[in-house]
Amino acid sequence: MDNKVKIYIAILVLIFGITLLVDKGQPKPIDWTPTYSVDDKIPFALYVFDHEADALFKQKVERISTQTPYEYLDSQYDARENVETYRIKGTFVNISEANNIDEQSMKEILYFVSHGNNAFLSMRAFPKVLLDSLKIELKTDFMPIDSVSVWMANKKVSSKKHILNTGLSDYFSKIDTLNTTVLGYQNSAKNKKQINFIEVPYKNGYLYLHTQPVAFTNYNLLKKDHYQYTENLVSYISKGNVYWYNKSFNDQRISSSPLRYIWSQPALKSAWYLGLIGILIFMIFNAKRKQRIVPIIKPLQNSTVEFTKTVGNLYYQEGDHTNIIDKKIIYFLEKIRTDYLLDTTKLDDDFITKLHYKTGKDENDIRDLVRLINDHRNSYHGSLEEDLLKINTAIEKILH
């Protein structure tokens, strides 16, 4: 590892250390997300209520977290002939920021209440099938508000007002006044009195509907004496066991992470971690040993043709035409012996005929070449340069 790489690593370690020190001194931001989960300790969750539920209800509490209300209540229904009733008695409880009860489950809850049981629902939004069945309407005051004042309608229960920290003001705008009992109120942003807690009879049982579930959250249960308001709410639950559906909306909410789809798929999640580990290993080994640059070595060029041309030019410049003619004749005859297996000792008519058959060249061209070779060998010389050109041309005709 060279010094340059060591310097880079030292700088990265220093930056990482400074970041940790700065971040350590910063207070952890508060998560104000309304999860209503029994596992969260953030302000708008139900961790404290879950631990104090037995004391608050003063009855046996059975928590329902792995089944829907329909699945649980339907499993407790005794459908034997002449029986048709539930094996359990008591109050069904649900506390949630949003409507987390499906239509089929809500119908089952109403059927459970009709058999002499109760239901306590503290929610900002109620299932439509419930609102239609009880002939009530729900509205939300969207005026900006940090807190709302709440109190009980029955002064014998409590005459004290409590301030709940909430962002919206939900209330019942329409109720069946002949059958509905108002149990609690709240003040709106314009200081207008609104109904937030009612009791509605349904066949042989009762429904208790409350629009401020924030009263059950960690923040309000631990702030001053707000727990007293929560105690007043649950005091309306009559005798019998409490069946608390505590599967929060937080269990089903969508992650805001850009990688949420990757996290939701086990194969992609494993591939993501494997990729990160691979990059880390690559960085470690690349920093430890870096491959040297391999120089490009050009292959040796075939200079045979250039060399031949150079040698030929030397002969030509010397003017030794006789020597050049001799070498071209030697090369030609060697080529004939090698390629066509002919005897070149005697260049006669027999040789001309055999070479004509084997090469397929014109017999007159072969005869002219043989004549030129024999004339040169018999030392009959005219212009040597002219003879060189003639012999070279004649040889080219036969070999090409």
XYZ file of C-alpha atoms in Angstrom:
400
model
C 0.000 0.000 0.000
C 1.570 3.273 -1.097
C 1.607 6.502 0.903
C -1.108 8.108 -1.254
C -3.635 5.401 -0.371
C -2.719 5.638 3.319
C -3.387 9.380 3.272
C -6.834 8.839 1.706
C -7.742 6.234 4.325
C -6.581 8.501 7.152
C -8.706 11.383 5.828
C -11.790 9.153 5.568
C -11.300 7.842 9.118
C -10.875 11.404 10.405
C -14.058 12.613 8.664
C -15.992 9.611 9.966
C -14.758 10.234 13.516
C -15.681 13.937 13.401
C -19.143 13.037 12.093
C -19.694 10.619 14.974
C -18.602 13.186 17.542
C -20.859 15.888 16.118
C -23.823 13.533 15.816
C -23.323 12.208 19.336
C -23.785 15.656 20.800
C -27.053 16.271 18.954
C -30.326 15.392 20.716
C -32.303 12.605 19.100
C -35.316 14.069 17.228
C -38.725 13.109 18.584
C -40.880 11.003 16.310
C -44.410 12.408 16.442
C -45.825 9.816 14.054
C -49.169 8.469 15.387
C -48.447 4.738 15.192
C -50.738 3.568 18.030
C -48.497 0.541 18.373
C -48.072 -1.225 21.709
C -44.372 -1.718 20.909
C -43.457 1.945 20.321
C -42.355 4.330 23.075
C -42.820 7.438 20.945
C -45.428 10.047 22.036
C -48.387 8.829 19.961
C -48.165 5.097 20.660
C -49.754 2.734 23.198
C -46.754 1.288 25.029
C -47.758 2.764 28.436
C -51.432 1.946 27.979
C -50.550 -1.662 27.136
C -48.621 -2.014 30.411
C -51.370 -0.322 32.465
C -54.380 -1.879 30.677
C -55.135 -4.428 33.406
C -55.158 -1.726 36.082
C -57.213 0.723 33.993
C -59.921 -1.708 32.911
C -59.947 -3.542 36.265
C -61.012 -6.632 34.338
C -59.252 -9.468 32.625
C -57.796 -8.219 29.343
C -57.330 -10.570 26.399
C -55.214 -9.096 23.601
C -56.066 -9.884 19.961
C -53.099 -9.171 17.688
C -52.732 -12.058 15.240
C -56.348 -12.307 14.045
C -58.929 -9.941 12.629
C -61.975 -9.217 14.824
C -64.043 -11.380 12.519
C -61.666 -14.338 12.799
C -61.503 -14.097 16.592
C -65.191 -13.509 17.337
C -66.378 -16.044 14.776
C -64.162 -18.693 16.395
C -65.917 -17.967 19.733
C -69.430 -18.361 18.323
C -71.331 -21.462 19.371
C -73.514 -22.426 16.418
C -75.034 -25.560 17.924
C -78.746 -26.100 17.423
C -80.908 -24.136 19.897
C -77.792 -22.353 21.249
C -76.486 -19.758 18.748
C -74.559 -17.567 21.152
C -70.985 -16.582 21.987
C -68.899 -18.549 24.439
C -67.386 -15.277 25.699
C -69.001 -12.281 27.388
C -67.632 -8.799 27.794
C -66.480 -5.768 25.815
C -64.635 -5.575 22.511
C -62.107 -2.681 22.546
C -60.258 -0.986 19.709
C -58.049 2.130 19.897
C -56.641 3.413 16.630
C -55.706 6.585 14.763
C -57.481 5.443 11.588
C -60.093 2.901 10.701
C -58.319 -0.455 10.916
C -61.446 -2.628 11.024
C -62.664 -4.172 7.779
C -66.355 -4.272 6.895
C -66.821 -7.987 7.610
C -65.190 -7.603 11.023
C -67.408 -4.604 11.853
C -70.502 -6.623 11.037
C -69.244 -9.390 13.320
C -68.655 -6.854 16.128
C -72.242 -5.590 15.777
C -73.480 -9.187 15.896
C -71.366 -9.730 19.025
C -72.935 -6.638 20.656
C -76.430 -7.759 19.678
C -75.946 -10.826 21.887
C -75.732 -8.728 25.063
C -72.081 -7.625 24.827
C -70.466 -4.202 24.424
C -67.925 -2.534 22.118
C -65.674 0.402 22.999
C -64.161 2.078 19.909
C -61.867 5.104 20.186
C -60.985 6.152 16.651
C -60.730 9.217 14.442
C -62.548 7.498 11.588
C -65.206 4.813 12.015
C -66.267 2.138 9.493
C -69.064 3.320 7.193
C -71.190 0.275 7.969
C -71.172 1.301 11.650
C -72.109 4.938 10.974
C -74.928 3.866 8.661
C -76.273 1.296 11.123
C -76.383 3.784 14.032
C -77.495 6.784 11.909
C -74.655 9.020 13.032
C -72.256 11.298 11.169
C -68.661 12.244 11.881
C -66.851 15.451 10.935
C -63.324 16.806 11.256
C -62.510 20.420 12.102
C -59.498 21.159 9.917
C -58.718 24.473 11.601
C -55.101 24.506 12.891
C -55.112 23.457 16.526
C -52.370 22.230 18.896
C -54.625 21.042 21.695
C -58.264 20.406 22.520
C -60.132 20.711 25.796
C -62.151 17.599 26.738
C -64.511 16.810 29.615
C -67.180 14.322 30.707
C -70.874 15.109 30.276
C -71.838 13.514 33.585
C -70.552 15.742 36.390
C -70.850 12.843 38.818
C -68.140 11.036 36.860
C -65.886 14.121 36.619
C -66.314 17.848 36.128
C -62.650 18.509 35.349
C -61.462 19.591 31.913
C -58.287 18.154 30.416
C -56.125 19.523 27.583
C -55.108 16.897 25.018
C -52.343 17.522 22.482
C -53.766 16.703 19.076
C -53.622 18.055 15.550
C -57.262 17.700 14.487
C -60.643 18.030 16.112
C -62.944 15.113 15.274
C -66.520 15.087 16.562
C -70.005 13.688 16.013
C -71.984 16.162 13.921
C -75.212 14.135 13.834
C -76.626 11.550 16.251
C -79.914 9.800 16.887
C -80.965 11.872 19.909
C -83.764 9.460 20.854
C -81.457 6.495 21.327
C -77.999 8.057 21.853
C -76.568 9.246 25.169
C -73.849 11.907 25.098
C -71.034 11.024 27.482
C -68.355 13.610 26.627
C -67.579 16.916 24.943
C -64.691 18.949 23.571
C -63.987 22.521 22.532
C -63.182 23.275 18.886
C -60.689 25.809 17.528
C -63.483 28.413 17.644
C -64.316 27.402 21.227
C -67.472 25.654 20.043
C -68.858 22.772 22.079
C -68.657 19.458 20.191
C -69.661 15.855 21.020
C -66.762 13.403 21.157
C -68.048 10.495 23.292
C -71.424 8.741 22.962
C -73.262 5.612 24.115
C -75.524 3.936 21.558
C -77.712 0.921 22.404
C -77.707 -1.817 19.791
C -80.250 -4.609 20.335
C -79.129 -6.331 23.576
C -75.821 -4.489 23.984
C -74.136 -1.077 23.831
C -71.584 0.686 21.637
C -69.270 3.330 23.143
C -67.764 5.571 20.478
C -64.991 8.054 21.209
C -63.258 10.387 18.693
C -60.066 11.263 20.601
C -57.864 8.098 20.761
C -54.935 10.429 21.579
C -56.138 10.221 25.221
C -54.715 6.691 25.388
C -51.257 7.513 24.001
C -47.953 7.611 25.881
C -47.675 11.392 25.762
C -51.048 12.129 27.358
C -51.004 9.295 29.883
C -47.676 10.530 31.276
C -48.499 14.247 31.207
C -49.775 15.691 34.488
C -53.144 14.182 35.470
C -54.401 13.346 31.982
C -54.588 9.678 32.921
C -57.692 10.589 34.954
C -59.565 11.395 31.737
C -58.613 7.977 30.375
C -59.858 6.342 33.583
C -63.183 8.198 33.199
C -63.549 6.863 29.653
C -62.974 3.207 30.515
C -65.175 3.463 33.621
C -68.185 3.055 31.317
C -67.078 -0.446 30.406
C -69.313 -2.801 32.352
C -68.426 -6.105 33.956
C -66.990 -8.902 31.883
C -63.715 -9.559 30.156
C -62.091 -7.039 27.812
C -61.116 -8.238 24.330
C -58.640 -5.681 23.056
C -57.849 -5.677 19.338
C -54.361 -4.127 19.456
C -53.112 -4.751 15.941
C -52.131 -1.175 15.165
C -52.125 0.641 11.853
C -48.355 0.837 12.254
C -48.136 -2.897 11.525
C -49.519 -2.282 8.042
C -48.222 1.158 7.105
C -45.976 1.577 4.062
C -42.340 2.379 4.627
C -41.134 5.753 3.342
C -37.724 4.374 2.426
C -36.778 4.509 -1.294
C -35.606 0.924 -0.866
C -38.898 -0.305 0.610
C -39.559 -2.683 -2.295
C -36.080 -4.214 -1.956
C -36.599 -4.681 1.805
C -39.973 -6.324 1.160
C -38.458 -9.016 -1.097
C -36.128 -11.496 0.705
C -34.169 -12.298 -2.466
C -33.579 -8.630 -3.331
C -32.695 -7.834 0.263
C -30.057 -10.611 0.300
C -28.713 -9.429 -3.059
C -28.456 -5.861 -1.737
C -26.418 -6.920 1.305
C -24.267 -9.217 -0.831
C -23.550 -6.329 -3.208
C -22.539 -4.038 -0.335
C -20.248 -6.710 1.107
C -18.708 -7.277 -2.347
C -18.027 -3.544 -2.792
C -16.441 -3.410 0.667
C -14.177 -6.389 -0.081
C -13.231 -4.863 -3.432
C -12.306 -1.560 -1.757
C -10.160 -3.319 0.852
C -8.211 -5.420 -1.657
C -7.956 -2.600 -4.174
C -6.447 -0.350 -1.518
C -4.019 -3.058 -0.404
C -2.681 -4.024 -3.817
C -2.998 -2.070 -7.012
C -2.179 -3.691 -10.365
C 0.711 -2.068 -12.182
C 0.181 -0.737 -15.679
C 1.309 -3.314 -18.278
C 3.133 -1.583 -21.145
C 1.974 -2.331 -24.680
C 4.717 -4.161 -26.618
C 4.267 -4.032 -30.364
C 5.025 -7.326 -32.162
C 8.018 -7.518 -34.469
C 7.165 -6.662 -38.055
C 7.923 -8.992 -40.971
C 10.520 -7.015 -42.944
C 11.368 -9.773 -45.448
C 9.802 -7.925 -48.355
C 11.563 -4.679 -47.453
C 14.854 -6.539 -47.114
C 14.406 -8.172 -50.530
C 13.615 -4.846 -52.107
C 16.693 -3.315 -50.516
C 18.987 -6.088 -51.739
C 17.434 -5.893 -55.202
C 18.007 -2.140 -55.333
C 21.665 -2.674 -54.394
C 22.153 -5.080 -57.264
C 20.308 -2.731 -59.597
C 22.372 0.277 -58.545
C 25.620 -1.678 -59.039
C 24.524 -2.433 -62.603
C 25.361 -6.149 -62.231
C 22.541 -7.315 -64.497
C 24.183 -10.666 -65.243
C 24.199 -11.614 -61.569
C 20.552 -10.617 -61.173
C 19.537 -12.664 -64.253
C 21.416 -15.704 -62.920
C 19.681 -15.495 -59.547
C 16.229 -15.088 -61.081
C 16.865 -18.166 -63.299
C 18.063 -20.156 -60.254
C 14.981 -19.095 -58.272
C 12.678 -19.996 -61.172
C 14.144 -23.456 -61.721
C 14.108 -24.180 -57.963
C 10.413 -23.232 -57.892
C 9.692 -25.623 -60.815
C 11.531 -28.474 -59.124
C 9.790 -27.906 -55.784
C 6.230 -27.318 -56.981
C 6.031 -29.504 -60.081
C 8.769 -32.123 -59.447
C 10.353 -31.674 -62.876
C 13.963 -32.248 -63.807
C 15.529 -28.935 -64.887
C 18.902 -30.330 -65.994
C 17.971 -30.163 -69.658
C 15.628 -27.428 -70.844
C 14.469 -29.103 -74.059
C 11.188 -29.800 -75.837
C 10.358 -32.612 -73.407
C 10.741 -30.202 -70.485
C 8.578 -27.595 -72.247
C 5.800 -30.129 -72.885
C 5.782 -31.408 -69.250
C 5.772 -27.897 -67.825
C 2.927 -26.944 -70.142
C 0.815 -29.877 -68.928
C 1.518 -29.271 -65.243
C 1.090 -25.510 -65.145
C -1.555 -25.099 -67.836
C 0.323 -22.067 -69.150
C 0.612 -21.206 -72.826
C 3.242 -23.437 -74.493
C 4.623 -20.548 -76.580
C 5.224 -18.505 -73.411
C 7.108 -21.427 -71.878
C 9.124 -21.921 -75.073
C 10.089 -18.198 -75.182
C 11.266 -18.339 -71.562
C 13.355 -21.483 -72.170
C 14.912 -19.838 -75.223
C 15.861 -16.741 -73.227
C 17.394 -18.856 -70.463
C 19.426 -20.964 -72.928
C 20.599 -17.844 -74.786
C 21.789 -16.314 -71.540
C 23.607 -19.494 -70.567
C 25.292 -19.615 -73.984
C 26.656 -16.160 -73.231
C 24.738 -14.541 -76.043
C 24.257 -11.094 -74.648
C 22.714 -8.091 -76.189
C 21.642 -5.323 -73.837
C 21.862 -6.899 -70.327
C 19.270 -4.515 -68.923
C 16.906 -5.379 -71.774
C 17.534 -9.132 -71.268
C 16.747 -8.746 -67.536
C 13.421 -7.149 -68.312
C 12.512 -9.809 -70.895
C 13.438 -12.751 -68.640
C 11.636 -11.197 -65.651
C 8.473 -10.650 -67.744
C 8.593 -14.203 -69.110
C 9.035 -15.700 -65.622
C 6.106 -13.641 -64.272
C 3.842 -15.085 -66.987
C 4.618 -18.640 -65.918
C 4.553 -18.213 -62.118
C 1.474 -15.982 -61.848
